[in-house]
CSV table of N, CA and C in Angstrom, one decimal:
chain,number,residue,atom,x,y,z
F,1,MET,N,0.1,32.0,5.7
F,1,MET,CA,0.2,30.8,5.0
F,1,MET,C,-0.9,29.9,5.4
F,2,SER,N,-1.7,29.4,4.5
F,2,SER,CA,-2.8,28.5,4.8
F,2,SER,C,-2.2,27.1,4.9
F,3,GLN,N,-2.9,26.3,5.7
F,3,GLN,CA,-2.5,24.9,5.8
F,3,GLN,C,-3.5,24.1,5.0
F,4,GLU,N,-3.0,22.9,4.6
F,4,GLU,CA,-3.8,22.0,3.8
F,4,GLU,C,-3.9,20.6,4.4
F,5,TYR,N,-4.9,19.9,4.0
F,5,TYR,CA,-5.1,18.5,4.4
F,5,TYR,C,-5.1,17.7,3.1
F,6,HIS,N,-4.3,16.7,3.0
F,6,HIS,CA,-4.2,15.9,1.8
F,6,HIS,C,-4.6,14.4,2.2
F,7,VAL,N,-5.4,13.8,1.3
F,7,VAL,CA,-5.7,12.4,1.5
F,7,VAL,C,-5.6,11.8,0.1
F,8,THR,N,-4.9,10.6,0.0
F,8,THR,CA,-4.7,9.9,-1.2
F,8,THR,C,-5.1,8.4,-0.9
F,9,SER,N,-5.7,7.8,-1.9
F,9,SER,CA,-5.9,6.4,-1.9
F,9,SER,C,-5.1,5.7,-3.0
F,10,LEU,N,-4.6,4.5,-2.7
F,10,LEU,CA,-3.9,3.8,-3.7
F,10,LEU,C,-4.1,2.3,-3.5
F,11,VAL,N,-3.9,1.5,-4.5
F,11,VAL,CA,-3.9,0.1,-4.5
F,11,VAL,C,-2.5,-0.3,-4.7
F,12,VAL,N,-2.0,-1.2,-3.8
F,12,VAL,CA,-0.7,-1.7,-3.8
F,12,VAL,C,-0.7,-3.2,-4.1
F,13,HIS,N,0.1,-3.7,-5.0
F,13,HIS,CA,0.2,-5.1,-5.3
F,13,HIS,C,1.6,-5.6,-4.8
F,14,ALA,N,1.6,-6.6,-3.9
F,14,ALA,CA,2.8,-7.1,-3.3
F,14,ALA,C,2.9,-8.6,-3.7
F,15,ALA,N,4.1,-9.1,-3.7
F,15,ALA,CA,4.2,-10.6,-3.9
F,15,ALA,C,3.5,-11.3,-2.8
F,16,PRO,N,2.8,-12.3,-3.1
F,16,PRO,CA,2.0,-13.1,-2.1
F,16,PRO,C,2.8,-13.5,-0.9
F,17,ALA,N,4.1,-13.9,-1.2
F,17,ALA,CA,4.9,-14.4,-0.1
F,17,ALA,C,5.4,-13.3,0.9
F,18,GLU,N,5.2,-12.1,0.4
F,18,GLU,CA,5.7,-10.9,1.2
F,18,GLU,C,4.6,-10.1,1.9
F,19,VAL,N,3.3,-10.6,1.8
F,19,VAL,CA,2.2,-9.8,2.3
F,19,VAL,C,2.4,-9.3,3.7
F,20,SER,N,2.8,-10.2,4.6
F,20,SER,CA,2.9,-9.9,6.1
F,20,SER,C,4.0,-8.8,6.3
F,21,GLN,N,5.1,-9.0,5.6
F,21,GLN,CA,6.2,-8.0,5.8
F,21,GLN,C,5.8,-6.6,5.2
F,22,VAL,N,5.2,-6.6,4.0
F,22,VAL,CA,4.7,-5.4,3.4
F,22,VAL,C,3.7,-4.7,4.3
F,23,GLU,N,2.7,-5.5,4.8
F,23,GLU,CA,1.7,-4.9,5.7
F,23,GLU,C,2.3,-4.3,6.9
F,24,ALA,N,3.3,-4.9,7.5
F,24,ALA,CA,3.9,-4.3,8.7
F,24,ALA,C,4.7,-3.0,8.4
F,25,LYS,N,5.3,-3.0,7.2
F,25,LYS,CA,6.0,-1.8,6.8
F,25,LYS,C,5.1,-0.6,6.5
F,26,ILE,N,4.0,-0.9,5.8
F,26,ILE,CA,3.0,0.1,5.5
F,26,ILE,C,2.4,0.7,6.8
F,27,ARG,N,2.0,-0.2,7.8
F,27,ARG,CA,1.5,0.2,9.0
F,27,ARG,C,2.4,1.1,9.8
F,28,SER,N,3.7,1.0,9.6
F,28,SER,CA,4.7,1.8,10.3
F,28,SER,C,4.8,3.2,9.8
F,29,LEU,N,4.2,3.5,8.6
F,29,LEU,CA,4.3,4.8,8.0
F,29,LEU,C,3.3,5.8,8.7
F,30,ASN,N,3.8,7.0,9.0
F,30,ASN,CA,2.9,8.0,9.6
F,30,ASN,C,1.8,8.4,8.6
F,31,GLY,N,0.6,8.3,9.0
F,31,GLY,CA,-0.5,8.8,8.1
F,31,GLY,C,-1.0,7.7,7.2
F,32,ALA,N,-0.5,6.5,7.3
F,32,ALA,CA,-1.0,5.4,6.4
F,32,ALA,C,-2.0,4.5,7.1
F,33,ASP,N,-3.1,4.2,6.4
F,33,ASP,CA,-4.1,3.2,6.9
F,33,ASP,C,-4.3,2.2,5.8
F,34,ILE,N,-4.4,0.9,6.3
F,34,ILE,CA,-4.7,-0.2,5.4
F,34,ILE,C,-6.2,-0.5,5.6
F,35,HIS,N,-7.0,-0.5,4.5
F,35,HIS,CA,-8.4,-0.7,4.6
F,35,HIS,C,-8.8,-2.1,4.2
F,36,ALA,N,-8.0,-2.7,3.4
F,36,ALA,CA,-8.2,-4.1,2.9
F,36,ALA,C,-6.9,-4.7,2.5
F,37,VAL,N,-6.8,-6.0,2.7
F,37,VAL,CA,-5.6,-6.7,2.2
F,37,VAL,C,-6.0,-8.2,1.8
F,38,THR,N,-5.5,-8.7,0.7
F,38,THR,CA,-5.8,-10.1,0.4
F,38,THR,C,-4.6,-10.9,0.4
F,39,TYR,N,-4.8,-12.2,0.5
F,39,TYR,CA,-3.7,-13.2,0.5
F,39,TYR,C,-2.9,-13.1,-0.8
F,40,GLU,N,-3.6,-12.7,-1.8
F,40,GLU,CA,-2.9,-12.6,-3.1
F,40,GLU,C,-2.0,-11.4,-3.2
F,41,GLY,N,-2.0,-10.5,-2.2
F,41,GLY,CA,-1.1,-9.4,-2.2
F,41,GLY,C,-1.7,-8.0,-2.6
F,42,LYS,N,-3.0,-7.9,-2.6
F,42,LYS,CA,-3.6,-6.6,-3.0
F,42,LYS,C,-3.9,-5.8,-1.7
F,43,PHE,N,-3.5,-4.6,-1.6
F,43,PHE,CA,-3.8,-3.7,-0.5
F,43,PHE,C,-4.6,-2.5,-1.0
F,44,VAL,N,-5.6,-2.1,-0.2
F,44,VAL,CA,-6.2,-0.8,-0.4
F,44,VAL,C,-5.8,0.1,0.8
F,45,ILE,N,-5.2,1.2,0.4
F,45,ILE,CA,-4.5,2.1,1.4
F,45,ILE,C,-4.9,3.5,1.2
F,46,THR,N,-5.0,4.2,2.4
F,46,THR,CA,-5.1,5.7,2.3
F,46,THR,C,-3.9,6.3,3.0
F,47,LEU,N,-3.5,7.4,2.5
F,47,LEU,CA,-2.4,8.2,3.1
F,47,LEU,C,-2.9,9.6,3.4
F,48,GLU,N,-2.7,10.1,4.6
F,48,GLU,CA,-3.1,11.4,5.0
F,48,GLU,C,-1.9,12.2,5.4
F,49,GLY,N,-1.9,13.5,5.1
F,49,GLY,CA,-0.8,14.3,5.5
F,49,GLY,C,-1.1,15.8,5.3
F,50,LYS,N,-0.1,16.6,5.8
F,50,LYS,CA,-0.3,18.1,5.7
F,50,LYS,C,0.2,18.7,4.4
F,51,THR,N,1.1,17.9,3.7
F,51,THR,CA,1.7,18.4,2.5
F,51,THR,C,1.6,17.4,1.4
F,52,GLN,N,1.7,17.8,0.2
F,52,GLN,CA,1.8,16.9,-0.9
F,52,GLN,C,3.1,16.1,-0.8
F,53,LYS,N,4.2,16.8,-0.4
F,53,LYS,CA,5.5,16.1,-0.2
F,53,LYS,C,5.4,14.9,0.7
F,54,SER,N,4.7,15.1,1.8
F,54,SER,CA,4.5,14.0,2.8
F,54,SER,C,3.8,12.8,2.2
F,55,ILE,N,2.8,13.1,1.3
F,55,ILE,CA,2.1,12.0,0.7
F,55,ILE,C,3.1,11.3,-0.3
F,56,LEU,N,3.7,12.1,-1.1
F,56,LEU,CA,4.7,11.5,-2.1
F,56,LEU,C,5.8,10.8,-1.5
F,57,ASP,N,6.3,11.2,-0.4
F,57,ASP,CA,7.4,10.5,0.3
F,57,ASP,C,6.9,9.1,0.8
F,58,ASN,N,5.6,9.1,1.2
F,58,ASN,CA,5.1,7.7,1.6
F,58,ASN,C,4.9,6.8,0.4
F,59,VAL,N,4.4,7.4,-0.7
F,59,VAL,CA,4.2,6.6,-1.9
F,59,VAL,C,5.6,6.0,-2.4
F,60,GLU,N,6.6,6.9,-2.4
F,60,GLU,CA,7.9,6.4,-2.8
F,60,GLU,C,8.4,5.4,-1.8
F,61,ALA,N,8.2,5.5,-0.5
F,61,ALA,CA,8.6,4.5,0.5
F,61,ALA,C,8.0,3.2,0.2
F,62,ILE,N,6.7,3.2,0.0
F,62,ILE,CA,5.9,2.0,-0.3
F,62,ILE,C,6.4,1.3,-1.5
F,63,ASN,N,6.7,2.1,-2.6
F,63,ASN,CA,7.2,1.5,-3.8
F,63,ASN,C,8.6,0.9,-3.6
F,64,ALA,N,9.3,1.4,-2.7
F,64,ALA,CA,10.7,0.9,-2.4
F,64,ALA,C,10.7,-0.3,-1.5
F,65,PHE,N,9.6,-0.6,-0.8
F,65,PHE,CA,9.6,-1.8,0.1
F,65,PHE,C,9.8,-3.1,-0.7
F,66,GLU,N,10.7,-3.9,-0.2
F,66,GLU,CA,10.9,-5.2,-0.8
F,66,GLU,C,9.6,-6.0,-0.8
F,67,GLY,N,9.3,-6.6,-1.9
F,67,GLY,CA,8.1,-7.3,-2.1
F,67,GLY,C,6.9,-6.6,-2.7
F,68,VAL,N,7.1,-5.3,-2.8
F,68,VAL,CA,6.0,-4.5,-3.5
F,68,VAL,C,6.3,-4.6,-5.0
F,69,LEU,N,5.3,-5.0,-5.8
F,69,LEU,CA,5.4,-5.1,-7.2
F,69,LEU,C,5.1,-3.8,-7.9
F,70,ASN,N,4.0,-3.2,-7.5
F,70,ASN,CA,3.6,-1.9,-8.0
F,70,ASN,C,2.5,-1.2,-7.2
F,71,SER,N,2.2,0.0,-7.4
F,71,SER,CA,1.2,0.7,-6.8
F,71,SER,C,0.5,1.6,-7.8
F,72,SER,N,-0.8,1.8,-7.6
F,72,SER,CA,-1.6,2.7,-8.5
F,72,SER,C,-2.4,3.7,-7.6
F,73,LEU,N,-2.1,5.0,-7.9
F,73,LEU,CA,-2.9,6.1,-7.3
F,73,LEU,C,-4.3,6.0,-7.8
F,74,VAL,N,-5.2,6.1,-6.9
F,74,VAL,CA,-6.7,6.0,-7.2
F,74,VAL,C,-7.3,7.4,-7.1
F,75,TYR,N,-6.9,8.1,-6.0
F,75,TYR,CA,-7.6,9.3,-5.7
F,75,TYR,C,-6.7,10.2,-4.9
F,76,HIS,N,-6.8,11.5,-5.1
F,76,HIS,CA,-6.0,12.5,-4.3
F,76,HIS,C,-6.9,13.8,-4.1
F,77,GLN,N,-7.1,14.2,-2.9
F,77,GLN,CA,-7.9,15.4,-2.6
F,77,GLN,C,-7.1,16.3,-1.6
F,78,VAL,N,-7.2,17.6,-1.9
F,78,VAL,CA,-6.6,18.6,-1.0
F,78,VAL,C,-7.7,19.5,-0.5
F,79,GLU,N,-7.7,19.8,0.8
F,79,GLU,CA,-8.6,20.7,1.4
F,79,GLU,C,-7.9,21.7,2.2
F,80,PRO,N,-8.2,23.0,2.1
F,80,PRO,CA,-7.6,24.0,2.9
F,80,PRO,C,-8.1,23.8,4.4
F,81,ILE,N,-7.2,24.1,5.3
F,81,ILE,CA,-7.6,24.1,6.7
F,81,ILE,C,-7.7,25.6,7.2
F,82,ALA,N,-8.8,26.0,7.7
F,82,ALA,CA,-9.0,27.3,8.1
F,82,ALA,C,-8.1,27.6,9.3
F,83,GLU,N,-7.5,28.8,9.3
F,83,GLU,CA,-6.6,29.1,10.4
F,83,GLU,C,-7.4,29.7,11.5
């Protein structure tokens, strides 16, 4: 069974009053990195993982965070990892 490396980028829009709380929750996710955040509530995020399921689980978690208004997937790439 070959292993894979997944990376996804997304833009998340949060309510401005909830930026700090949403940022802390995103930072707590395994494989999540925040590359930019504005006071207006826009986040640029990458998610990395070994499976598509791990990526989708994190996207679902982000969408469920209180204060998140929406998220938009920008990019997804899968690369095989040589054994």
